[in-house]
PDB file of C-alpha atoms in Angstrom:
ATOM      1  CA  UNK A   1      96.042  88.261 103.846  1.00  0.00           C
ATOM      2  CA  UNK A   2      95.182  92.206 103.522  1.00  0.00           C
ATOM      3  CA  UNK A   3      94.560  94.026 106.680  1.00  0.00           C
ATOM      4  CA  UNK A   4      93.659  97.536 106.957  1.00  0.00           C
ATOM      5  CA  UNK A   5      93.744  99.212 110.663  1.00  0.00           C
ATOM      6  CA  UNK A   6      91.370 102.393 111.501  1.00  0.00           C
ATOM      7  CA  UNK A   7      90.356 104.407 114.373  1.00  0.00           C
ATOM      8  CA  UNK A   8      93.574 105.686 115.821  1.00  0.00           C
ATOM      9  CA  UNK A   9      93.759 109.325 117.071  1.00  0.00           C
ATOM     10  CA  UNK A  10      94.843 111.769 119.872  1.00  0.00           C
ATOM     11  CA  UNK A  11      92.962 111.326 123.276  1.00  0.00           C
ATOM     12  CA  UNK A  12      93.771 112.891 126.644  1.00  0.00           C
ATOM     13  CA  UNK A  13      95.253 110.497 129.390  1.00  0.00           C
ATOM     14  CA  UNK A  14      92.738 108.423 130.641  1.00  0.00           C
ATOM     15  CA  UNK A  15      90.807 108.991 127.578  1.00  0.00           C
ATOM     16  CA  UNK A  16      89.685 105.968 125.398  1.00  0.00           C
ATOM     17  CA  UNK A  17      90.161 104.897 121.893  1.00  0.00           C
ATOM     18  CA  UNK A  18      88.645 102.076 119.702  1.00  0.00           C
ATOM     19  CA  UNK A  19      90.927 100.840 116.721  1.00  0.00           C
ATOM     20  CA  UNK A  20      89.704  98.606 114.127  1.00  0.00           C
ATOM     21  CA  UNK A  21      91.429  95.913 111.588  1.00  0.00           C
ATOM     22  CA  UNK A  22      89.559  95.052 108.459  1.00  0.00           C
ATOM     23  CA  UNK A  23      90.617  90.920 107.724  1.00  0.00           C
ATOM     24  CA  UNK A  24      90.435  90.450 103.787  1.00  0.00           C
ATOM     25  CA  UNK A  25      91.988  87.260 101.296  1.00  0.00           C
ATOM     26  CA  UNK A  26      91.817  84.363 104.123  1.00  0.00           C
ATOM     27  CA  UNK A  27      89.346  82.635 105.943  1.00  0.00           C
ATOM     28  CA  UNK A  28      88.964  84.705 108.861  1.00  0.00           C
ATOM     29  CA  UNK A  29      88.294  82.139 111.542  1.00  0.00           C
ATOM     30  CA  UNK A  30      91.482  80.032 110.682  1.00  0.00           C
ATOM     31  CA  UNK A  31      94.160  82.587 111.357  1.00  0.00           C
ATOM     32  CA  UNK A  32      95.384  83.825 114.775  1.00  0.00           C
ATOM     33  CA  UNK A  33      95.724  87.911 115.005  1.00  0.00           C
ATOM     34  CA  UNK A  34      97.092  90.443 117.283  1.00  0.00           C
ATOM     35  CA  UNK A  35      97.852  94.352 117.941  1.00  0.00           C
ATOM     36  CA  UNK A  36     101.048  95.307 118.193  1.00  0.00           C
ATOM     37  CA  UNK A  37     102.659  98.754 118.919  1.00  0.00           C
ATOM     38  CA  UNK A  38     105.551 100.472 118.181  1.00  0.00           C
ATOM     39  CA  UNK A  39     106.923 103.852 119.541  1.00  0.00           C
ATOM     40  CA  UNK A  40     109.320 106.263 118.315  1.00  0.00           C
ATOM     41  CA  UNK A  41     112.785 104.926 119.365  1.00  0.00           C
ATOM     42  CA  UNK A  42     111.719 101.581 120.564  1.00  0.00           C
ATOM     43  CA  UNK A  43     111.013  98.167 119.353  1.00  0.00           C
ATOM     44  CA  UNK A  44     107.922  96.729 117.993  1.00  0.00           C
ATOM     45  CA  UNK A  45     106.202  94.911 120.956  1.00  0.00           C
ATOM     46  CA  UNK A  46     103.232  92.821 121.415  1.00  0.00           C
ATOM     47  CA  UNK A  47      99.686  94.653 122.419  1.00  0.00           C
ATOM     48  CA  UNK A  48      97.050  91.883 122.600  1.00  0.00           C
ATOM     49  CA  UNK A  49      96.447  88.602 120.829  1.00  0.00           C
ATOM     50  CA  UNK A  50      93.799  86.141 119.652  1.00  0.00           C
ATOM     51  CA  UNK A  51      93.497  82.307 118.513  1.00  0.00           C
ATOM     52  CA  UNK A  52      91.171  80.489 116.498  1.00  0.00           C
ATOM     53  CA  UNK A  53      89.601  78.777 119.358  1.00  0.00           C
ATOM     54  CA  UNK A  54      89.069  82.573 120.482  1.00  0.00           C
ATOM     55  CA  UNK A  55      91.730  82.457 123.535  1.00  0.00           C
ATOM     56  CA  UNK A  56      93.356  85.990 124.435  1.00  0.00           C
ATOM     57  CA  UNK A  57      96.721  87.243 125.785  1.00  0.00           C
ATOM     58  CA  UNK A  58      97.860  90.495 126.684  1.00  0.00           C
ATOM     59  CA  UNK A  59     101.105  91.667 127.290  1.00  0.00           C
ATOM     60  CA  UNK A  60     101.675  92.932 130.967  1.00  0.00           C
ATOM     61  CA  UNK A  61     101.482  96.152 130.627  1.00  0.00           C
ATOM     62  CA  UNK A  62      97.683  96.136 129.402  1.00  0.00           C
ATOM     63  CA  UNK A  63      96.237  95.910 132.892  1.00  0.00           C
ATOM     64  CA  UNK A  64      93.185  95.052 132.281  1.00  0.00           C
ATOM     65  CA  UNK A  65      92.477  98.400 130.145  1.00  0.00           C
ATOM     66  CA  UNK A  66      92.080  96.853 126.755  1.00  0.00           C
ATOM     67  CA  UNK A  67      90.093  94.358 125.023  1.00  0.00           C
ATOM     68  CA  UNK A  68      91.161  92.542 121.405  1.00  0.00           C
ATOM     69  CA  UNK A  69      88.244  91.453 119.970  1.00  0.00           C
ATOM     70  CA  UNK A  70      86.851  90.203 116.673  1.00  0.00           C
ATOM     71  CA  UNK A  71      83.188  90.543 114.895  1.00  0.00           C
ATOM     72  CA  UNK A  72      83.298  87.503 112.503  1.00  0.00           C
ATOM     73  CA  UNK A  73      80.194  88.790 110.357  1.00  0.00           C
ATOM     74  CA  UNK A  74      81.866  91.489 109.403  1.00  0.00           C
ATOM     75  CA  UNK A  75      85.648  89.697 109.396  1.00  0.00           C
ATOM     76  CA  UNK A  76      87.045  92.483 111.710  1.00  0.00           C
ATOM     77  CA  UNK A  77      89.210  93.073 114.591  1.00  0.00           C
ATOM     78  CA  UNK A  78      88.831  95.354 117.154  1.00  0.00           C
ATOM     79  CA  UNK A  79      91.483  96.951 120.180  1.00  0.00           C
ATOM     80  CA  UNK A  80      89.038  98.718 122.906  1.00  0.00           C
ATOM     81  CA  UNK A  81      91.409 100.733 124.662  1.00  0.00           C
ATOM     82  CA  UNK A  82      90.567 102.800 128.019  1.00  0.00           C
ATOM     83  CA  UNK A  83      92.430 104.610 130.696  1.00  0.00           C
ATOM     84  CA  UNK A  84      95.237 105.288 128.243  1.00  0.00           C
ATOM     85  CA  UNK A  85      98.475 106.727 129.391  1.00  0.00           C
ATOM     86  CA  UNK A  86     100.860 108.991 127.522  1.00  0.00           C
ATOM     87  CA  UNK A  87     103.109 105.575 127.660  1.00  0.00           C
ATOM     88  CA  UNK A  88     100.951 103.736 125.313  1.00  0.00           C
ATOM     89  CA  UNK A  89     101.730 106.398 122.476  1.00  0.00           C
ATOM     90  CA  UNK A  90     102.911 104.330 119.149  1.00  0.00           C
ATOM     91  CA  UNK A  91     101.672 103.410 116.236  1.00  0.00           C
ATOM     92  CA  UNK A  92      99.408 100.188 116.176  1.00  0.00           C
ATOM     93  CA  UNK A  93      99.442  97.518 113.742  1.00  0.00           C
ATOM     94  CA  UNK A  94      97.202  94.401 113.254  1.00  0.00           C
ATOM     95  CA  UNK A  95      99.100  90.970 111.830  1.00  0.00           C
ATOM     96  CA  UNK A  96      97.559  87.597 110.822  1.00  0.00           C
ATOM     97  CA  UNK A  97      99.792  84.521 111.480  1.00  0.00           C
ATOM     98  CA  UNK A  98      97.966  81.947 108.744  1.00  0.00           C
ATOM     99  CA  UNK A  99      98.770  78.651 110.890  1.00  0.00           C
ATOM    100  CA  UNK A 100      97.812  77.113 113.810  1.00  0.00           C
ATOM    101  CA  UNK A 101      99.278  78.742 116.396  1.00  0.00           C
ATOM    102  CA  UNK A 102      99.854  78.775 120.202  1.00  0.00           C
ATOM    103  CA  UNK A 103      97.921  80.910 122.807  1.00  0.00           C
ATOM    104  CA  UNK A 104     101.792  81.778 123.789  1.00  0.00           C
ATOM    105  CA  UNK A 105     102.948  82.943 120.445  1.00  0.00           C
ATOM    106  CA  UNK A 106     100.490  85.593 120.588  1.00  0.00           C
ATOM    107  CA  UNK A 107     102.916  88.349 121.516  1.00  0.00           C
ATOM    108  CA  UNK A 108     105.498  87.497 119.360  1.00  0.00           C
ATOM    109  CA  UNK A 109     105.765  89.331 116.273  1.00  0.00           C
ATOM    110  CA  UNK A 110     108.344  87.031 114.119  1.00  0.00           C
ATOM    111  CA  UNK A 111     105.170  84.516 114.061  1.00  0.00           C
ATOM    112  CA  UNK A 112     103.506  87.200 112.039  1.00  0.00           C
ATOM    113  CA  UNK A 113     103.497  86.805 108.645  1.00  0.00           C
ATOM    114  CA  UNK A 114     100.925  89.704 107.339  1.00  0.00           C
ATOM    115  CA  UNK A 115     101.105  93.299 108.531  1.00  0.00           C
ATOM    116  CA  UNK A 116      98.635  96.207 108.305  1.00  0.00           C
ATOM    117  CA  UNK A 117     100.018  99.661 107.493  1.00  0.00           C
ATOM    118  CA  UNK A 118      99.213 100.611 110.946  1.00  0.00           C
ATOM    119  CA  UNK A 119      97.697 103.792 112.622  1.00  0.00           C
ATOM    120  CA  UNK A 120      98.562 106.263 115.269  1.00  0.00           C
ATOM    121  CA  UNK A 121      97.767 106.787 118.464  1.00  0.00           C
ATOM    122  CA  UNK A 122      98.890 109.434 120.522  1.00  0.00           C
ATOM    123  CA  UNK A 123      98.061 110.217 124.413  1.00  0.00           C
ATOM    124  CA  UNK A 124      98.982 113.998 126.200  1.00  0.00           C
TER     125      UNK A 124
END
């Protein structure tokens, strides 16, 4: 599985960014993917998740300000992300875990077996 992320950027707190993950080399509706962040220091943590049956789960500290997504036509992923706080500074990757998988594995990144390069978001 190839996956390509896009759309990261600097924004102003409370600002809003879209990211995007382009799914390529597996059939895109049999795979469970996710958004995952990492900061400068810190260790790789779980952003948002979703299954094949098209359940979600966020990690806590979402709030309610971002939506994971995914636009099968055109076998893409998508992180909406609003109200953003200098906290949620990182770098954001997509990954594909290529068997059936739990709604609660969702936020755990050893399940992961693909990785995009990922992309950077920054909030001042």
């Amino acid at each position: 599985v190839q996956l390509v992320e896009s759309g990261g950027g600097s924004v102003q707190t409370g600002g809003s960014l879209s990211l995007s993950c382009q799914v390529s080399g597996y059939d895109y509706i049999a795979i469970c993917l996710g958004w995952f962040r990492q900061a400068p220091g810190k260790e790789r943590e779980g952003v948002a998740g979703l299954d094949t049956d098209g359940s979600t789960n966020y990690a806590d500290f979402v709030g309610g300000r971002f939506t994971i997504s995914r636009d099968r036509a055109k076998i893409t992923l998508y992180l909406q992300m609003h109200s953003l706080k200098p906290e949620d500074t990182a770098v954001y990757y997509c990954a594909a875990m290529t068997t059936w998988c739990l709604e609660s594995w969702l936020l755990e990144a050893p399940r992961y077996s693909s990785w995009g390069q990922g992309t950077q978001v920054t909030v001042s």
